[in-house]
XYZ file of C-alpha atoms in Angstrom:
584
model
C 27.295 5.783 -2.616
C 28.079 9.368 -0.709
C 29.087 10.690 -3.796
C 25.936 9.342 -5.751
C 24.109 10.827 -3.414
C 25.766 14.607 -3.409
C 25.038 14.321 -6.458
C 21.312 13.359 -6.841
C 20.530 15.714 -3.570
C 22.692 18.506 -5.905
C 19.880 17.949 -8.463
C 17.192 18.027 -6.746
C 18.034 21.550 -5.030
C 18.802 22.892 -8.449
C 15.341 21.350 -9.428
C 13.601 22.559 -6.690
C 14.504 25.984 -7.577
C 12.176 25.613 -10.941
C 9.171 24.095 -10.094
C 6.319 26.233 -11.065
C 4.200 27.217 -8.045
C 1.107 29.444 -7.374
C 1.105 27.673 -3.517
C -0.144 29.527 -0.233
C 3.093 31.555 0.626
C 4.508 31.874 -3.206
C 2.361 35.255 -3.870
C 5.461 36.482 -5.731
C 4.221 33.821 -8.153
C 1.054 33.872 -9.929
C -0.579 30.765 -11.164
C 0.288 30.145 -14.940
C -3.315 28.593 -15.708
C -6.020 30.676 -16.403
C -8.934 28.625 -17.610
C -10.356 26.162 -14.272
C -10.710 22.558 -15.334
C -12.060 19.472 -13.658
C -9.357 16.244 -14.724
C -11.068 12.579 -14.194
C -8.767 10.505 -12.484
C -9.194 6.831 -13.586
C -7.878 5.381 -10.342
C -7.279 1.691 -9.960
C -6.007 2.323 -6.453
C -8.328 4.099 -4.887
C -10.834 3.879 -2.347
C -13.259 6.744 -2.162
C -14.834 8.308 -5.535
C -15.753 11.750 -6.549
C -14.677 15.029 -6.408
C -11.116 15.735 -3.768
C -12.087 17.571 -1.089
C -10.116 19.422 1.501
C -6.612 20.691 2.134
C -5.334 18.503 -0.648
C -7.741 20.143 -3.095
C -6.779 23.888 -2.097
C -2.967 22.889 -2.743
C -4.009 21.589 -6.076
C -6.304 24.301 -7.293
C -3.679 26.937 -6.334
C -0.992 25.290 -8.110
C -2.565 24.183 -10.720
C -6.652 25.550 -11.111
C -7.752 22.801 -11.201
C -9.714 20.084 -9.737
C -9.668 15.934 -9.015
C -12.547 14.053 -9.909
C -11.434 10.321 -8.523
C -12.752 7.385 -10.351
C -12.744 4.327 -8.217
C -13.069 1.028 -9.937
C -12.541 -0.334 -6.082
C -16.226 1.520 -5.461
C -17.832 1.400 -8.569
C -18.442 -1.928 -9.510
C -14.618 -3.804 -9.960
C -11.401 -2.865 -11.912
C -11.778 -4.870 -15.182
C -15.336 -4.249 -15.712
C -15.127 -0.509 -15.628
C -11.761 -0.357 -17.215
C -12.882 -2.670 -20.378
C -16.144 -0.211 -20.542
C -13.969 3.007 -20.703
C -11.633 1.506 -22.638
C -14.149 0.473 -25.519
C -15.140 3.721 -25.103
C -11.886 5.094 -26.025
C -11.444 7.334 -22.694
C -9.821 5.805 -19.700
C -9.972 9.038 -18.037
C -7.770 12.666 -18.423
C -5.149 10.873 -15.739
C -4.476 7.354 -15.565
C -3.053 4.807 -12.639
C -3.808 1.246 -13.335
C -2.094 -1.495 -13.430
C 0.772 -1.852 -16.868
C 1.730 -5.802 -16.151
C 0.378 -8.803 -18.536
C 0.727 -6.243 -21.461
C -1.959 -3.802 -20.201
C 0.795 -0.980 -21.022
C 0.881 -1.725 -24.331
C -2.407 -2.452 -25.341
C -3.285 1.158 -23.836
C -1.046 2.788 -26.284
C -1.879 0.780 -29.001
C -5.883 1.673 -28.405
C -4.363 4.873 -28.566
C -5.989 5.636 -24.959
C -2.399 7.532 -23.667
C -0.345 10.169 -24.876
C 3.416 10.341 -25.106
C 4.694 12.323 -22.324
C 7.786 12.695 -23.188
C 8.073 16.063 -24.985
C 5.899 17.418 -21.898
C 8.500 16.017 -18.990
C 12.073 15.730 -20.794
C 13.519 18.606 -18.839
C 11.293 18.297 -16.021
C 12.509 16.977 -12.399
C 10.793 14.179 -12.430
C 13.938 12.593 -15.168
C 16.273 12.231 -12.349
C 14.409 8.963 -12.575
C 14.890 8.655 -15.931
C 16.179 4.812 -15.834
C 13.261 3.614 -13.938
C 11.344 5.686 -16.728
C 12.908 4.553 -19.405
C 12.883 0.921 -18.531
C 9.388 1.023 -17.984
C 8.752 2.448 -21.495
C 11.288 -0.096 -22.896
C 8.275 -2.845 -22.832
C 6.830 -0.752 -25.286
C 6.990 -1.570 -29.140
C 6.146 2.333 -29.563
C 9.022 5.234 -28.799
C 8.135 7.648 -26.109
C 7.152 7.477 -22.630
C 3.549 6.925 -21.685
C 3.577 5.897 -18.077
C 5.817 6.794 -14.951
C 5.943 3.429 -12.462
C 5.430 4.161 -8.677
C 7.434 3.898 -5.710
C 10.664 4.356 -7.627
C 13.430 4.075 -5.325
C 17.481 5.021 -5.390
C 18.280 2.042 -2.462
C 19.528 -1.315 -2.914
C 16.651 -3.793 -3.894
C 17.886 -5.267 -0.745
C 16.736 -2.787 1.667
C 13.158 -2.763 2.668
C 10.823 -0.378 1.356
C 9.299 -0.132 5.064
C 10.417 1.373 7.997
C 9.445 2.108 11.237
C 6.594 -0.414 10.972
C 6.161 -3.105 8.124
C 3.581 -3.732 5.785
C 2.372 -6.535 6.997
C 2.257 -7.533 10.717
C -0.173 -9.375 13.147
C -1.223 -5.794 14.893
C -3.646 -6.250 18.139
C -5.134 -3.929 20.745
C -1.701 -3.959 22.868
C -3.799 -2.280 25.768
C -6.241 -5.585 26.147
C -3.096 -8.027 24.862
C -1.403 -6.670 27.635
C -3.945 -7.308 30.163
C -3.837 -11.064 29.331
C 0.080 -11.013 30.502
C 1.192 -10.922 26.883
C 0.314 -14.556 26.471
C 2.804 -16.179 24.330
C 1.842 -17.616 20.809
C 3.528 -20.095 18.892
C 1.890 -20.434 15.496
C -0.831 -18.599 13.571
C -3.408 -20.787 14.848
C -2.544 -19.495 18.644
C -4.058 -16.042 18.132
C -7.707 -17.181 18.169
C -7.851 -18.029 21.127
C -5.618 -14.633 22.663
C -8.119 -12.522 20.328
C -11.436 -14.271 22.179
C -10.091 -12.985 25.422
C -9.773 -9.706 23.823
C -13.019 -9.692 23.065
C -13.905 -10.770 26.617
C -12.307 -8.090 27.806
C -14.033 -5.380 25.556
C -17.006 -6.860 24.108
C -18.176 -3.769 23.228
C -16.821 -0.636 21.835
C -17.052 3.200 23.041
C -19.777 3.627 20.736
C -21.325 0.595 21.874
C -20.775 -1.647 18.899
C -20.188 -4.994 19.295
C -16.234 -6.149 18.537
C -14.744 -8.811 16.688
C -11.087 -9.508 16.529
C -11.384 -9.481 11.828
C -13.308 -7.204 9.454
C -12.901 -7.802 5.285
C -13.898 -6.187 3.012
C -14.184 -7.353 -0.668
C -13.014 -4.241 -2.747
C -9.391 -5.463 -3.158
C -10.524 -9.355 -3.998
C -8.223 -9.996 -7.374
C -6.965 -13.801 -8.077
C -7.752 -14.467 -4.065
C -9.462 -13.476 -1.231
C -7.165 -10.869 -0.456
C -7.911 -10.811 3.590
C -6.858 -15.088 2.943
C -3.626 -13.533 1.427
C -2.506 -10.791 4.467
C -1.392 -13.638 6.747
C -0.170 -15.519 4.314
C 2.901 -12.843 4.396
C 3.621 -13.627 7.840
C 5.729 -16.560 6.686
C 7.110 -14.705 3.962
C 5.035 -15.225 0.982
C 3.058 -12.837 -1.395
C 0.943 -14.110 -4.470
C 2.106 -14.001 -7.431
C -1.555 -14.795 -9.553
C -2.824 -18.450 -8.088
C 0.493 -19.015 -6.691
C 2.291 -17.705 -3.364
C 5.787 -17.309 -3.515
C 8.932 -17.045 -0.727
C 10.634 -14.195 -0.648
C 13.768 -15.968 -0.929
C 12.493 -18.306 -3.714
C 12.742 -21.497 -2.162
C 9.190 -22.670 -2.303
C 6.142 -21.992 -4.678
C 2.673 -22.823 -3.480
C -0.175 -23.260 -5.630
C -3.073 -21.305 -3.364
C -6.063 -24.352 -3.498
C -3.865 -27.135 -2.915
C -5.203 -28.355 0.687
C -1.867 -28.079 2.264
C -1.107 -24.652 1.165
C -0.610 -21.785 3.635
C -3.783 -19.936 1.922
C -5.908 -22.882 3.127
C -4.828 -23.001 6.250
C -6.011 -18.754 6.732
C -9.235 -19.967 5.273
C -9.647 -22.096 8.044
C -8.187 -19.834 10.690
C -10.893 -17.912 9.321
C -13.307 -20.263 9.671
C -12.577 -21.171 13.178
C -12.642 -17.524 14.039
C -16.266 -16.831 12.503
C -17.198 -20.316 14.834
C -15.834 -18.197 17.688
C -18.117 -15.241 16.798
C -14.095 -13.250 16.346
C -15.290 -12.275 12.634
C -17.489 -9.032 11.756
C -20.736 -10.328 9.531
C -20.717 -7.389 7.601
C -17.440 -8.063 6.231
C -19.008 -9.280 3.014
C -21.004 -6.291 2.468
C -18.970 -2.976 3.763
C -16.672 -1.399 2.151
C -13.157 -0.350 2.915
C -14.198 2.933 4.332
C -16.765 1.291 6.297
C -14.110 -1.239 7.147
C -11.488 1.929 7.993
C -14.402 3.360 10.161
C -14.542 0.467 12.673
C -11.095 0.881 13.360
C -11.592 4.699 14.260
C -14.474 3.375 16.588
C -12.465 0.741 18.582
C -14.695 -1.951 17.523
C -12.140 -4.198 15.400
C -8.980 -5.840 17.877
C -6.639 -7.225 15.276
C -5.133 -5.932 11.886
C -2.676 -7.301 9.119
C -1.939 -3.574 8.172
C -0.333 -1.209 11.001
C -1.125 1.612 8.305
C -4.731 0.852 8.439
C -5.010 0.236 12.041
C -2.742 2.538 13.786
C -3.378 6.151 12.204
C -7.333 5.068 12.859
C -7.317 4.249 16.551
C -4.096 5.036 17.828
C -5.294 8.782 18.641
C -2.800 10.888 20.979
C -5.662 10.638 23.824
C -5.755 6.860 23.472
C -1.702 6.394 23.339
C -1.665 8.662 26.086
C -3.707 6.036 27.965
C -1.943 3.216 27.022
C -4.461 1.998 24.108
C -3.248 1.317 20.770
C -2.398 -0.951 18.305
C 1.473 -2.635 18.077
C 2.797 -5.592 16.669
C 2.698 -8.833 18.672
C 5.003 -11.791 18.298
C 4.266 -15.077 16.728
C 7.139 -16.951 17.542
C 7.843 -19.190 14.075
C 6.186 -15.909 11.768
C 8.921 -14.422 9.333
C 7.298 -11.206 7.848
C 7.513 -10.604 3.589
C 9.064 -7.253 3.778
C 8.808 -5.670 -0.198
C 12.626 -4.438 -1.442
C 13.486 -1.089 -2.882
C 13.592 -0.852 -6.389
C 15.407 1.246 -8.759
C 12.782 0.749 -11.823
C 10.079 1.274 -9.503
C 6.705 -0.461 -9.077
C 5.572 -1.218 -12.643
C 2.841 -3.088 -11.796
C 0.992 0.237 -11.073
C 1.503 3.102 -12.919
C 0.178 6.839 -13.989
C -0.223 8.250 -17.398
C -2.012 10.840 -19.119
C -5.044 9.802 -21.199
C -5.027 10.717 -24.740
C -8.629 12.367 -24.555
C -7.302 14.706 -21.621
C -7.964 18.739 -22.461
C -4.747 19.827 -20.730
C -1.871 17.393 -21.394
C 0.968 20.246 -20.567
C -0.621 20.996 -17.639
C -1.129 17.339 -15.941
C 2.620 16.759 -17.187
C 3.016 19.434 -14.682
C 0.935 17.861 -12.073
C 2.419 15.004 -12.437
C 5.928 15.882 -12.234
C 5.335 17.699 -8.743
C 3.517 14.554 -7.280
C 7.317 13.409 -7.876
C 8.509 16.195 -5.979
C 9.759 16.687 -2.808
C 6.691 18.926 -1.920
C 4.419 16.726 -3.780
C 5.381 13.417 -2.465
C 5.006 14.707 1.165
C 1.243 16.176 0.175
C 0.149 13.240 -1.305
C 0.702 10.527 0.639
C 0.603 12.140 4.330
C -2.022 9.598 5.137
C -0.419 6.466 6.684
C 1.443 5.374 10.289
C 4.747 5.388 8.142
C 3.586 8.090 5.645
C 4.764 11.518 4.741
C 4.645 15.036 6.242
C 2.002 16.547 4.228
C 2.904 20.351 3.667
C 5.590 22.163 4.985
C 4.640 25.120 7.265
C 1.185 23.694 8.096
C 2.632 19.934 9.167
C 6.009 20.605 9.708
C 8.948 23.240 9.082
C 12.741 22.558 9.090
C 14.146 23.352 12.549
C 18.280 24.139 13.438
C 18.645 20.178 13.305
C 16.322 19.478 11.045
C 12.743 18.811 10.646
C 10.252 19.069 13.336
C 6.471 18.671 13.647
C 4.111 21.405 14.126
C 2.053 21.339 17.009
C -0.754 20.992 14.250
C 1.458 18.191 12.391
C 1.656 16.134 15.833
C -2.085 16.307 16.277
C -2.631 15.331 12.508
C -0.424 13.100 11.929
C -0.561 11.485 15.427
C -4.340 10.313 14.824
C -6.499 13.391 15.914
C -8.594 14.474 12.888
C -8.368 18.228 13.578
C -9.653 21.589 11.688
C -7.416 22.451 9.280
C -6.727 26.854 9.296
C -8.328 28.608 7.145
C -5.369 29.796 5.123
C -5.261 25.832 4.245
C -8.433 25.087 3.000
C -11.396 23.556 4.797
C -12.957 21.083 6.982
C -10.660 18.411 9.180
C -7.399 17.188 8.376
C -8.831 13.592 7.220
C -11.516 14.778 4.861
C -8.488 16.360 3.232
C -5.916 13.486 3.036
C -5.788 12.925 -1.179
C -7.624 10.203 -2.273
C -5.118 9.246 -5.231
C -3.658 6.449 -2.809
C -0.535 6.334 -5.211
C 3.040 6.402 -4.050
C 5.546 7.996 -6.616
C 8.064 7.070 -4.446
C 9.452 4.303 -1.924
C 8.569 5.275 1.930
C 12.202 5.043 2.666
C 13.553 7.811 0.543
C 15.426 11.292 1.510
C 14.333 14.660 0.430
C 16.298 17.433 -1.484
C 17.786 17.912 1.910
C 19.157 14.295 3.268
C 16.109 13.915 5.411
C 13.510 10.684 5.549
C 10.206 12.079 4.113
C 8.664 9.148 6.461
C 7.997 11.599 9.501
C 8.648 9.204 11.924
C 12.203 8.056 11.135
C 12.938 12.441 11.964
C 15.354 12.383 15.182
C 12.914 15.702 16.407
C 10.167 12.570 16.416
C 11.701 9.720 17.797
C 13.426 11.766 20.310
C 9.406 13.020 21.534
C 7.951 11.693 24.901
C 7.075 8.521 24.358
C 3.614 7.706 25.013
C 2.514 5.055 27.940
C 1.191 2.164 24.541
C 4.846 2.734 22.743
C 7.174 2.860 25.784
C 5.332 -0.448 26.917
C 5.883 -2.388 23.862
C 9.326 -1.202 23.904
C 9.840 -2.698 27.206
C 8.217 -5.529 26.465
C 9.618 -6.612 22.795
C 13.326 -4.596 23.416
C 13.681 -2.296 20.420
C 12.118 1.256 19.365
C 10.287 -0.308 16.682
C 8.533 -3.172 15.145
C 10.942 -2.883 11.883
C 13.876 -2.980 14.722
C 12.023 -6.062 16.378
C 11.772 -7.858 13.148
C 15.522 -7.167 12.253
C 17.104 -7.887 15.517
C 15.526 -11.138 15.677
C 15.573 -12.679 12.043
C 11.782 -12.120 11.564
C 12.255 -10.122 8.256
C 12.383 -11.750 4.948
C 12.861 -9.181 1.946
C 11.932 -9.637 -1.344
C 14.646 -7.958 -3.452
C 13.121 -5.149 -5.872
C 12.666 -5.049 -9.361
C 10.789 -3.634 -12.382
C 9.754 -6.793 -14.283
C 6.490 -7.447 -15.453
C 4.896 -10.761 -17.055
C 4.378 -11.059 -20.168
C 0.894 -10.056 -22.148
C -1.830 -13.090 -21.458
C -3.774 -14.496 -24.661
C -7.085 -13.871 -24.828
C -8.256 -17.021 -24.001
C -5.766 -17.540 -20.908
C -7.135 -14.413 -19.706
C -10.846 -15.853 -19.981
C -9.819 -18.965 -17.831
C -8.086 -16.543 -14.963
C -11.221 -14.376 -14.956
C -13.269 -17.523 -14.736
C -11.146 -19.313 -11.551
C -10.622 -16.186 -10.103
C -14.087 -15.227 -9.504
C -14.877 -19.290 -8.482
C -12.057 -18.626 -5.946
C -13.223 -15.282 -4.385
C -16.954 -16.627 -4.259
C -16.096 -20.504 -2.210
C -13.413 -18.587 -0.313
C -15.845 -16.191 1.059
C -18.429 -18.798 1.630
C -16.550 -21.121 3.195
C -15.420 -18.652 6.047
C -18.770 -18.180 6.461
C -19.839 -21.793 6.515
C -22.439 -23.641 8.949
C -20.195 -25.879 10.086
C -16.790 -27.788 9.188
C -18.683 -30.132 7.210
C -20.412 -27.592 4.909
C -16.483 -26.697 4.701
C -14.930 -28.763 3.565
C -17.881 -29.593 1.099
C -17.009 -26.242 -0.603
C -13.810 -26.263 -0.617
C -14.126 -30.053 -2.555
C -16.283 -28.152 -5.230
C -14.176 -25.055 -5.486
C -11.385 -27.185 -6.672
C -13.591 -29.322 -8.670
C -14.520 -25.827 -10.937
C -11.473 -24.488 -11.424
C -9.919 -27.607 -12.484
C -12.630 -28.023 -14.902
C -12.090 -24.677 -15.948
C -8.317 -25.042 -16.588
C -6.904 -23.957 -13.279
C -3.954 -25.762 -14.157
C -2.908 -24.262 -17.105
C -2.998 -21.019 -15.659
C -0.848 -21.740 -12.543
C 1.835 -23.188 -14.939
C 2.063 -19.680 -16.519
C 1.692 -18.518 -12.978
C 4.811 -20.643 -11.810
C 6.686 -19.945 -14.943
C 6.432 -16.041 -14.394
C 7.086 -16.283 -10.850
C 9.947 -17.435 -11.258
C 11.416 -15.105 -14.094
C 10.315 -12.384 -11.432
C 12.622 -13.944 -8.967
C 15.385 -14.247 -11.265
C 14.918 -10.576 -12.220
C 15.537 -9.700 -8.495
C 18.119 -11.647 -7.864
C 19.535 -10.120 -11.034
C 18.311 -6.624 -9.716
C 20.671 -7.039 -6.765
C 23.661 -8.140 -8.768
C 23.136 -4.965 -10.788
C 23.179 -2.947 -7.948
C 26.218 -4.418 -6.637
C 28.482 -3.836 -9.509
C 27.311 -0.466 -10.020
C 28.134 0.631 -6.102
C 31.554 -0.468 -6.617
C 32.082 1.290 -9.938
C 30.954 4.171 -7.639
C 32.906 3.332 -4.883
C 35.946 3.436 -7.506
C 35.401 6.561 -9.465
């Protein structure tokens, strides 16, 4: 493995050394694009639409002259409908990231929607992930390549993508949590009535909102309700279509059975509405509304520590003890996603074939992939990147160290970017792509995390009053540490396989449940009563059955299971490739 990595790390410094640049700092370097265009960025991901704004922008128009105009599906109306309607119309957008499983990959290329990158990136830096490239590609009947997958990784599919905090985790108001003598809880079920203290406590918050312990949103609804499906990995499942699966494969749950764990967060969800714990504009907002009411103080729980914690947990607030952290449910066992070498092909980024400057977005996209690009674009998350060197951070004698800028930033205080940098505060510059190239765990061209807060010069800061708390409290630096050190971490190993392409009348019947599901899922967290329930949930199950629920969870199972097989497979692929290192 040492010598794998001398030699990847030797690549990427050589690379380095070539990547075209017209950056702040660079003026021996002059942008190579003269003509300014505007690229429409079909974006399946993200969550705010229109043009990018900000310090991103500025590092993008230098480089590049050019500009991002982000189309949301997420904002605009849903994924499928807007995708089929640019698709008919033969222009997805000038760059692509959607999703490439059920044969959505190829039937882009053969509508003839991308281009083949491939002459435009074969001696590019982005190839030193040329197997996760290629085997991506490999799905497709046609040569070339015509997507890159996300989060590619170079670690074992056995170690988890996430670190210091995971991806999932029941996250509360630690301040209020620890005013109630850190009361213990047993099950799922015990939070409710922890989180109605909470609320006790702080009924209101500092802008005078009223606060509730959830908040949903509806933008990221696909084959579920996906706030049903957040707890859900608590015990170590994720969904794979209507079915939730272990990460260790030993049980497969179809999701509207009535003893299956997404029923039972339906009615944890219920019960918490009953206790007046769940926000009634949840139906309605969207996630930047959602986002928003984190900033304010006036949610106290969260399944994401990457949503909750760079919102609220502001250096003034840690500094007074308030913040979120992780709290223990003592029989929870948290789905932790493993690394993959072929990347995340269920999401992935092309060019479109209508695009005016291929050569140049081949460009773009191979820096996203590099080291300076992956910091830039995804400094917007707890366990995110740096964002630029010399405005965020700069390498110090023992490595990398936070700017006094950086530490504000990236610590939760939105302040004014400098001038030199653009405009406007640091959030209303954070890039909007919501894309990672690659896994959150990876090293730079020099050995070092890009995560900023697995950097010694960070860990080794004062520790704020909320952190050195829950230190003392749960004994270990960090949740991920927590998790480990007591068996509370489940990881799915990583792999690259995707289903295979749905017939066009299999995909009818999923659009058909699916929709059935979101709508009585919704409803019946809403209900009247337990009655009015139960009621629903009796004629959800009715529909979909009638509309041939059960011949899609048999594919469901069926392809669940080949995906576990492929990771298991993954790790075994790993393994004999380490010790063919190990014995060159």
């Amino acid at each position: 493995m040492k010598k794998g990595w001398k030699k990847t790390l030797a690549v990427l410094a050589l690379c380095s050394l070539v990547i075209i640049s017209c950056a702040p700092g660079k003026k021996e370097e002059e942008c190579p694009y003269e003509d300014f265009i505007v690229v429409d960025v079909f974006d399946s991901l993200a969550n705010v639409q229109g043009i990018q704004s900000g310090w991103f922008a500025k590092i993008v128009k230098d480089k590049f002259n050019m500009e991002l105009n982000i189309i949301a599906p997420n904002v605009s109306g849903g994924g499928d409908t807007l995708f089929e309607v640019r698709s008919a119309a033969g222009n997805l957008g000038d760059l692509i990231i959607c999703p490439a499983e059920n044969g959505a990959l190829q039937d882009m290329v053969t509508a003839g929607l991308l281009i083949d990158m491939e002459p435009l990136i074969k001696d590019r830096q982005i190839m030193r992930f040329e197997s996760a490239i290629r085997d991506l590609n490999g799905s497709v009947s046609q040569p070339g390549i015509y997507a890159i997958p996300s989060e590619v990784s170079l670690n074992s599919p056995q170690t988890p993508m996430e670190d210091p905090d995971p991806i999932y985790g029941p996250y509360v108001r630690w301040d209020l949590y620890k005013k109630l003598g850190y009361p213990k809880m047993d099950t799922l079920e015990d939070l409710l009535p922890v989180l109605k203290q909470m609320q006790e406590l702080e009924p209101t918050s500092e802008n005078g909102d009223r606060t509730y312990a959830f908040s949903f949103f509806k933008d990221w609804d696909s084959n579920l309700m996906n706030a049903v499906k957040q707890p859900c990995c608590f015990y170590g499942y994720d969904e794979y279509g209507f079915v939730l699966v272990k990460a260790d494969s030993s049980d497969y749950q179809s999701i509207i059975e009535p003893d299956s764990l997404y029923m039972r967060v339906l009615k944890l969800y219920f019960d918490a509405n009953q206790m007046g714990l769940v926000d009634p504009e949840s139906s309605t907002q969207s996630y930047e509304s959602f986002e928003n009411k984190y900033k304010e103080g006036q949610i106290l729980f969260c399944t994401w520590p990457w949503v909750a914690q760079p919102a609220y947990n502001t250096e003034a607030r840690v500094k007074e003890g308030k913040g979120f952290m992780m709290a223990d449910i003592n029989d929870m066992v948290i789905y932790s996603y493993g690394c993959s070498s072929a990347g995340n092909q269920k999401v992935v980024m092309s060019i479109g074939s209508q695009a005016e400057d291929p050569k140049r977005l081949a460009a773009f996209i191979d820096w996203l992939y590099s080291p300076e690009g992956i910091r830039s674009n995804r400094a917007q998350t707890s366990g995110g990147m740096a964002g630029p060197e010399g405005l965020c951070w700069e390498y110090g004698e023992d490595g990398p160290v936070l700017t006094d800028f950086g530490n504000k930033a990236l610590m939760g205080e939105d302040v004014e970017v400098p001038g030199e940098w653009g405009s406007g505060t640091w959030s209303e510059g954070i890039s909007t792509l919501n894309y990672s190239t690659v896994a959150s765990c990876e090293l730079d061209d020099k050995g070092y995390p890009y995560a900023y807060l697995l950097w010694d010069s960070v860990r080794n800061m004062d520790i704020s009053p909320l952190e050195q708390d829950w230190r003392d409290k749960m004994g270990a630096d960090s949740a991920m540490e927590y998790l480990k050190k007591n068996n509370k971490l489940l990881v799915s190993p990583g792999t690259g396989y995707m289903a295979p392409q749905e017939n066009s009348e299999m995909s009818a019947i999923r659009r058909q449940c699916r929709k059935v599901i979101q709508e009585y899922s919704w409803n019946m967290v809403f209900a009247d009563d337990e009655q009015e329930f139960n009621r629903l949930y009796d004629q959800m199950y009715k529909e979909v059955m009638e509309l041939g629920y059960e011949t899609m969870l048999e594919v469901d199972l069926q392809n669940a299971k080949a995906k576990e097989a492929a990771r298991w497979e993954a790790v075994e692929r790993f393994e004999e490739n380490n010790r063919g290192a190990v014995t060159n």
